[in-house]
Amino acid sequence: MVAGCGNNILKYILLFLNFVIFVLSLAGVIGSLVFILRPGTLEEASDKISELKDISSLLSPTSIRMGLYVLLAASVLILIISFLGCCGAWKEIRFLLGLYATILLIILAVEVAAFVVVIVYKDKVESELKTGLTKAKATNETAYGDLEKLLKCCGVNDGDPCVPSTGPTVTPKPTVGCYNRILELMKQYYTIVLAVSVITVIIEVFLISFSCCLCSGLGENVA
């Protein structure tokens, strides 16, 4: 058993937080599976949000399905990690707590590294994005035409023509290039992504700290 009132508090805080995360991730798994396995529901959701001016171009059935697969994968991963945290805290198993903290630490390190890379190599990332779009247009016009329809853009740079016969059917056709359109969307949602990232990192730091402290308490008790 964990020794001391402080360690007991840590145990139940860690248990509570992981239980909440477990329930939310389970809801994410169930919800995404419902939409993925029932195409009719996906079509209805796409129709209901088609009137939203700012994001309707990004909420086609295809883009929603891709997002659902990402949500499903992320939810499953979080479900497994939170289950380890719940079991480790409830049963006071040092191995599970250590494994839980290690996985969170790895995820945190990857997130921080990705953030640093994006900041340091911002210009390089933008250059690679333009190169990637150019290659994609040259190698698979059909897929690039779908991208143009999704983002309501034409070509790579502003003023480029749309992909013949597969480009956007709206009149007049967009004059903004897909490269600038993507950059515009990135800037538009930058604040939201940054806020979510900061909150996620703070939660991960707290969970890692609590699990390490609890592991230390268990070690002292065993000794």
mmCIF file of C-alpha atoms in Angstrom:
data_model
loop_
_atom_site.group_PDB
_atom_site.id
_atom_site.type_symbol
_atom_site.label_atom_id
_atom_site.label_comp_id
_atom_site.label_asym_id
_atom_site.label_seq_id
_atom_site.Cartn_x
_atom_site.Cartn_y
_atom_site.Cartn_z
ATOM 1 C CA MET A 1 0.000 0.000 0.000
ATOM 2 C CA VAL A 2 1.025 3.596 -0.514
ATOM 3 C CA ALA A 3 2.383 5.228 2.620
ATOM 4 C CA GLY A 4 1.284 8.677 3.775
ATOM 5 C CA CYS A 5 -1.681 10.956 3.163
ATOM 6 C CA GLY A 6 0.131 12.822 0.390
ATOM 7 C CA ASN A 7 0.752 9.662 -1.603
ATOM 8 C CA ASN A 8 -2.859 8.583 -1.170
ATOM 9 C CA ILE A 9 -3.985 11.936 -2.552
ATOM 10 C CA LEU A 10 -1.653 11.510 -5.527
ATOM 11 C CA LYS A 11 -3.024 8.024 -6.089
ATOM 12 C CA TYR A 12 -6.645 9.129 -6.274
ATOM 13 C CA ILE A 13 -5.883 12.242 -8.318
ATOM 14 C CA LEU A 14 -3.999 10.117 -10.839
ATOM 15 C CA LEU A 15 -6.781 7.536 -10.813
ATOM 16 C CA PHE A 16 -9.477 10.188 -11.317
ATOM 17 C CA LEU A 17 -7.675 11.972 -14.150
ATOM 18 C CA ASN A 18 -6.956 8.749 -16.005
ATOM 19 C CA PHE A 19 -10.507 7.520 -15.509
ATOM 20 C CA VAL A 20 -11.865 10.742 -17.052
ATOM 21 C CA ILE A 21 -9.418 10.442 -19.954
ATOM 22 C CA PHE A 22 -10.342 6.755 -20.342
ATOM 23 C CA VAL A 23 -14.071 7.566 -20.572
ATOM 24 C CA LEU A 24 -13.491 10.389 -23.067
ATOM 25 C CA SER A 25 -11.239 8.241 -25.261
ATOM 26 C CA LEU A 26 -13.757 5.379 -25.104
ATOM 27 C CA ALA A 27 -16.450 7.807 -26.251
ATOM 28 C CA GLY A 28 -14.123 8.855 -29.089
ATOM 29 C CA VAL A 29 -13.630 5.232 -30.158
ATOM 30 C CA ILE A 30 -17.348 4.434 -30.070
ATOM 31 C CA GLY A 31 -18.363 7.674 -31.774
ATOM 32 C CA SER A 32 -15.842 7.378 -34.594
ATOM 33 C CA LEU A 33 -16.758 3.713 -35.186
ATOM 34 C CA VAL A 34 -20.449 4.595 -35.373
ATOM 35 C CA PHE A 35 -19.810 7.187 -38.072
ATOM 36 C CA ILE A 36 -17.304 5.002 -39.953
ATOM 37 C CA LEU A 37 -19.514 1.895 -39.967
ATOM 38 C CA ARG A 38 -22.683 3.818 -40.847
ATOM 39 C CA PRO A 39 -22.014 5.800 -44.056
ATOM 40 C CA GLY A 40 -25.535 7.224 -43.991
ATOM 41 C CA THR A 41 -24.835 8.940 -40.681
ATOM 42 C CA LEU A 42 -21.651 10.408 -42.136
ATOM 43 C CA GLU A 43 -23.528 11.792 -45.134
ATOM 44 C CA GLU A 44 -26.170 13.343 -42.879
ATOM 45 C CA ALA A 45 -23.502 15.011 -40.736
ATOM 46 C CA SER A 46 -21.800 16.391 -43.853
ATOM 47 C CA ASP A 47 -25.104 17.806 -45.107
ATOM 48 C CA LYS A 48 -25.933 19.471 -41.786
ATOM 49 C CA ILE A 49 -22.625 21.321 -41.632
ATOM 50 C CA SER A 50 -22.499 22.203 -45.328
ATOM 51 C CA GLU A 51 -24.009 25.608 -44.563
ATOM 52 C CA LEU A 52 -21.054 26.692 -42.431
ATOM 53 C CA LYS A 53 -19.202 29.180 -44.608
ATOM 54 C CA ASP A 54 -15.769 29.094 -42.994
ATOM 55 C CA ILE A 55 -15.230 25.346 -42.784
ATOM 56 C CA SER A 56 -17.686 23.799 -45.220
ATOM 57 C CA SER A 57 -14.928 23.261 -47.792
ATOM 58 C CA LEU A 58 -13.043 21.098 -45.317
ATOM 59 C CA LEU A 59 -16.047 19.068 -44.205
ATOM 60 C CA SER A 60 -16.803 16.909 -47.205
ATOM 61 C CA PRO A 61 -17.609 13.231 -46.517
ATOM 62 C CA THR A 62 -14.102 12.231 -47.614
ATOM 63 C CA SER A 63 -12.309 14.683 -45.321
ATOM 64 C CA ILE A 64 -14.622 13.810 -42.426
ATOM 65 C CA ARG A 65 -13.907 10.102 -42.907
ATOM 66 C CA MET A 66 -10.154 10.758 -42.866
ATOM 67 C CA GLY A 67 -10.577 12.772 -39.678
ATOM 68 C CA LEU A 68 -12.593 9.946 -38.125
ATOM 69 C CA TYR A 69 -9.823 7.436 -38.810
ATOM 70 C CA VAL A 70 -7.313 9.778 -37.163
ATOM 71 C CA LEU A 71 -9.675 10.246 -34.205
ATOM 72 C CA LEU A 72 -10.134 6.484 -33.905
ATOM 73 C CA ALA A 73 -6.385 5.798 -33.887
ATOM 74 C CA ALA A 74 -5.705 8.578 -31.355
ATOM 75 C CA SER A 75 -8.589 7.454 -29.138
ATOM 76 C CA VAL A 76 -7.372 3.851 -29.094
ATOM 77 C CA LEU A 77 -3.851 4.965 -28.153
ATOM 78 C CA ILE A 78 -5.122 7.239 -25.365
ATOM 79 C CA LEU A 79 -7.474 4.481 -24.189
ATOM 80 C CA ILE A 80 -4.580 2.060 -23.747
ATOM 81 C CA ILE A 81 -2.359 4.614 -21.990
ATOM 82 C CA SER A 82 -5.100 5.765 -19.599
ATOM 83 C CA PHE A 83 -5.943 2.124 -18.823
ATOM 84 C CA LEU A 84 -2.320 1.569 -17.796
ATOM 85 C CA GLY A 85 -2.511 4.655 -15.585
ATOM 86 C CA CYS A 86 -5.772 3.560 -13.965
ATOM 87 C CA CYS A 87 -4.560 0.017 -13.268
ATOM 88 C CA GLY A 88 -1.160 1.175 -12.049
ATOM 89 C CA ALA A 89 -2.649 3.725 -9.641
ATOM 90 C CA TRP A 90 -5.518 1.553 -8.375
ATOM 91 C CA LYS A 91 -3.465 -1.617 -7.890
ATOM 92 C CA GLU A 92 -0.314 0.322 -6.943
ATOM 93 C CA ILE A 93 1.859 -1.560 -9.429
ATOM 94 C CA ARG A 94 5.203 0.166 -9.936
ATOM 95 C CA PHE A 95 5.856 -1.514 -13.285
ATOM 96 C CA LEU A 96 2.602 -0.230 -14.807
ATOM 97 C CA LEU A 97 3.142 3.238 -13.364
ATOM 98 C CA GLY A 98 6.703 3.289 -14.694
ATOM 99 C CA LEU A 99 5.554 2.092 -18.129
ATOM 100 C CA TYR A 100 2.762 4.676 -18.108
ATOM 101 C CA ALA A 101 5.153 7.505 -17.218
ATOM 102 C CA THR A 102 7.683 6.342 -19.811
ATOM 103 C CA ILE A 103 5.120 6.288 -22.628
ATOM 104 C CA LEU A 104 3.866 9.748 -21.679
ATOM 105 C CA LEU A 105 7.437 11.029 -21.516
ATOM 106 C CA ILE A 106 8.166 9.684 -25.007
ATOM 107 C CA ILE A 107 4.988 11.287 -26.374
ATOM 108 C CA LEU A 108 5.867 14.574 -24.675
ATOM 109 C CA ALA A 109 9.397 14.485 -26.106
ATOM 110 C CA VAL A 110 8.039 13.851 -29.620
ATOM 111 C CA GLU A 111 5.569 16.738 -29.279
ATOM 112 C CA VAL A 112 8.239 19.147 -28.070
ATOM 113 C CA ALA A 113 10.652 18.008 -30.800
ATOM 114 C CA ALA A 114 7.980 18.461 -33.485
ATOM 115 C CA PHE A 115 7.188 21.943 -32.177
ATOM 116 C CA VAL A 116 10.881 22.929 -32.187
ATOM 117 C CA VAL A 117 11.376 21.544 -35.705
ATOM 118 C CA VAL A 118 8.375 23.495 -37.018
ATOM 119 C CA ILE A 119 9.654 26.723 -35.413
ATOM 120 C CA VAL A 120 13.307 26.329 -36.421
ATOM 121 C CA TYR A 121 12.668 24.961 -39.903
ATOM 122 C CA LYS A 122 9.531 26.967 -40.682
ATOM 123 C CA ASP A 123 10.853 28.221 -44.010
ATOM 124 C CA LYS A 124 12.116 24.763 -44.928
ATOM 125 C CA VAL A 125 8.742 23.227 -44.096
ATOM 126 C CA GLU A 126 6.955 25.766 -46.290
ATOM 127 C CA SER A 127 9.410 25.116 -49.119
ATOM 128 C CA GLU A 128 8.930 21.351 -48.836
ATOM 129 C CA LEU A 129 5.171 21.883 -48.830
ATOM 130 C CA LYS A 130 5.336 23.733 -52.149
ATOM 131 C CA THR A 131 7.655 21.062 -53.598
ATOM 132 C CA GLY A 132 5.335 18.307 -52.409
ATOM 133 C CA LEU A 133 2.291 19.968 -53.947
ATOM 134 C CA THR A 134 4.120 20.421 -57.259
ATOM 135 C CA LYS A 135 5.118 16.741 -57.347
ATOM 136 C CA ALA A 136 1.632 15.629 -56.337
ATOM 137 C CA LYS A 137 0.052 17.629 -59.147
ATOM 138 C CA ALA A 138 2.496 16.187 -61.686
ATOM 139 C CA THR A 139 2.156 12.561 -60.612
ATOM 140 C CA ASN A 140 -1.558 12.255 -59.801
ATOM 141 C CA GLU A 141 -3.823 14.868 -61.331
ATOM 142 C CA THR A 142 -7.008 13.118 -60.213
ATOM 143 C CA ALA A 143 -6.022 13.176 -56.553
ATOM 144 C CA TYR A 144 -4.798 16.752 -56.879
ATOM 145 C CA GLY A 145 -8.091 17.710 -58.468
ATOM 146 C CA ASP A 146 -9.858 16.306 -55.391
ATOM 147 C CA LEU A 147 -7.577 18.448 -53.230
ATOM 148 C CA GLU A 148 -8.489 21.520 -55.279
ATOM 149 C CA LYS A 149 -12.197 20.806 -54.786
ATOM 150 C CA LEU A 150 -11.688 20.256 -51.062
ATOM 151 C CA LEU A 151 -9.692 23.447 -50.453
ATOM 152 C CA LYS A 152 -11.311 25.522 -53.224
ATOM 153 C CA CYS A 153 -8.012 26.422 -54.840
ATOM 154 C CA CYS A 154 -6.303 25.979 -58.193
ATOM 155 C CA GLY A 155 -2.808 24.769 -59.015
ATOM 156 C CA VAL A 156 0.080 25.406 -56.654
ATOM 157 C CA ASN A 157 0.688 29.159 -56.841
ATOM 158 C CA ASP A 158 -1.834 31.988 -57.142
ATOM 159 C CA GLY A 159 -3.095 32.325 -60.701
ATOM 160 C CA ASP A 160 -2.224 28.756 -61.736
ATOM 161 C CA PRO A 161 -4.900 26.937 -63.756
ATOM 162 C CA CYS A 162 -6.913 24.167 -62.155
ATOM 163 C CA VAL A 163 -6.305 20.538 -63.053
ATOM 164 C CA PRO A 164 -8.212 19.941 -66.330
ATOM 165 C CA SER A 165 -11.657 18.342 -65.951
ATOM 166 C CA THR A 166 -11.074 17.479 -62.272
ATOM 167 C CA GLY A 167 -10.662 20.938 -60.802
ATOM 168 C CA PRO A 168 -13.317 22.894 -58.911
ATOM 169 C CA THR A 169 -16.640 23.180 -60.754
ATOM 170 C CA VAL A 170 -17.557 26.503 -59.143
ATOM 171 C CA THR A 171 -17.754 29.621 -61.319
ATOM 172 C CA PRO A 172 -15.648 31.666 -61.365
ATOM 173 C CA LYS A 173 -12.850 29.267 -60.553
ATOM 174 C CA PRO A 174 -10.642 30.135 -57.561
ATOM 175 C CA THR A 175 -7.571 32.242 -58.288
ATOM 176 C CA VAL A 176 -5.748 31.357 -55.062
ATOM 177 C CA GLY A 177 -3.166 28.589 -55.266
ATOM 178 C CA CYS A 178 -3.358 25.524 -53.017
ATOM 179 C CA TYR A 179 -0.025 26.426 -51.424
ATOM 180 C CA ASN A 180 -1.240 29.791 -50.154
ATOM 181 C CA ARG A 181 -4.614 28.293 -49.286
ATOM 182 C CA ILE A 182 -2.978 25.738 -46.997
ATOM 183 C CA LEU A 183 -0.821 28.428 -45.387
ATOM 184 C CA GLU A 184 -3.945 30.524 -44.880
ATOM 185 C CA LEU A 185 -5.726 27.648 -43.144
ATOM 186 C CA MET A 186 -2.672 26.954 -40.968
ATOM 187 C CA LYS A 187 -2.607 30.595 -39.820
ATOM 188 C CA GLN A 188 -6.377 30.588 -39.299
ATOM 189 C CA TYR A 189 -6.301 27.671 -36.882
ATOM 190 C CA TYR A 190 -2.852 28.368 -35.412
ATOM 191 C CA THR A 191 -4.192 29.861 -32.155
ATOM 192 C CA ILE A 192 -6.550 26.948 -31.558
ATOM 193 C CA VAL A 193 -3.870 24.354 -32.271
ATOM 194 C CA LEU A 194 -1.374 26.185 -30.047
ATOM 195 C CA ALA A 195 -3.858 26.420 -27.157
ATOM 196 C CA VAL A 196 -4.759 22.731 -27.405
ATOM 197 C CA SER A 197 -1.069 21.789 -27.596
ATOM 198 C CA VAL A 198 -0.151 23.836 -24.508
ATOM 199 C CA ILE A 199 -3.040 22.381 -22.487
ATOM 200 C CA THR A 200 -2.089 18.865 -23.592
ATOM 201 C CA VAL A 201 1.543 19.367 -22.569
ATOM 202 C CA ILE A 202 0.530 20.744 -19.149
ATOM 203 C CA ILE A 203 -1.734 17.756 -18.503
ATOM 204 C CA GLU A 204 0.994 15.338 -19.582
ATOM 205 C CA VAL A 205 3.553 17.007 -17.291
ATOM 206 C CA PHE A 206 1.165 16.722 -14.330
ATOM 207 C CA LEU A 207 0.402 13.065 -15.087
ATOM 208 C CA ILE A 208 4.089 12.200 -15.436
ATOM 209 C CA SER A 209 4.919 14.015 -12.188
ATOM 210 C CA PHE A 210 2.087 12.343 -10.267
ATOM 211 C CA SER A 211 2.984 8.868 -11.520
ATOM 212 C CA CYS A 212 6.693 9.349 -10.705
ATOM 213 C CA CYS A 213 5.888 10.630 -7.211
ATOM 214 C CA LEU A 214 3.558 7.700 -6.642
ATOM 215 C CA CYS A 215 6.229 5.264 -7.847
ATOM 216 C CA SER A 216 8.689 6.851 -5.434
ATOM 217 C CA GLY A 217 6.192 6.476 -2.566
ATOM 218 C CA LEU A 218 5.662 2.825 -3.401
ATOM 219 C CA GLY A 219 9.432 2.285 -3.455
ATOM 220 C CA GLU A 220 9.872 3.871 -0.019
ATOM 221 C CA ASN A 221 7.032 1.798 1.361
ATOM 222 C CA VAL A 222 8.521 -1.443 0.027
ATOM 223 C CA ALA A 223 11.930 -0.636 1.473
#
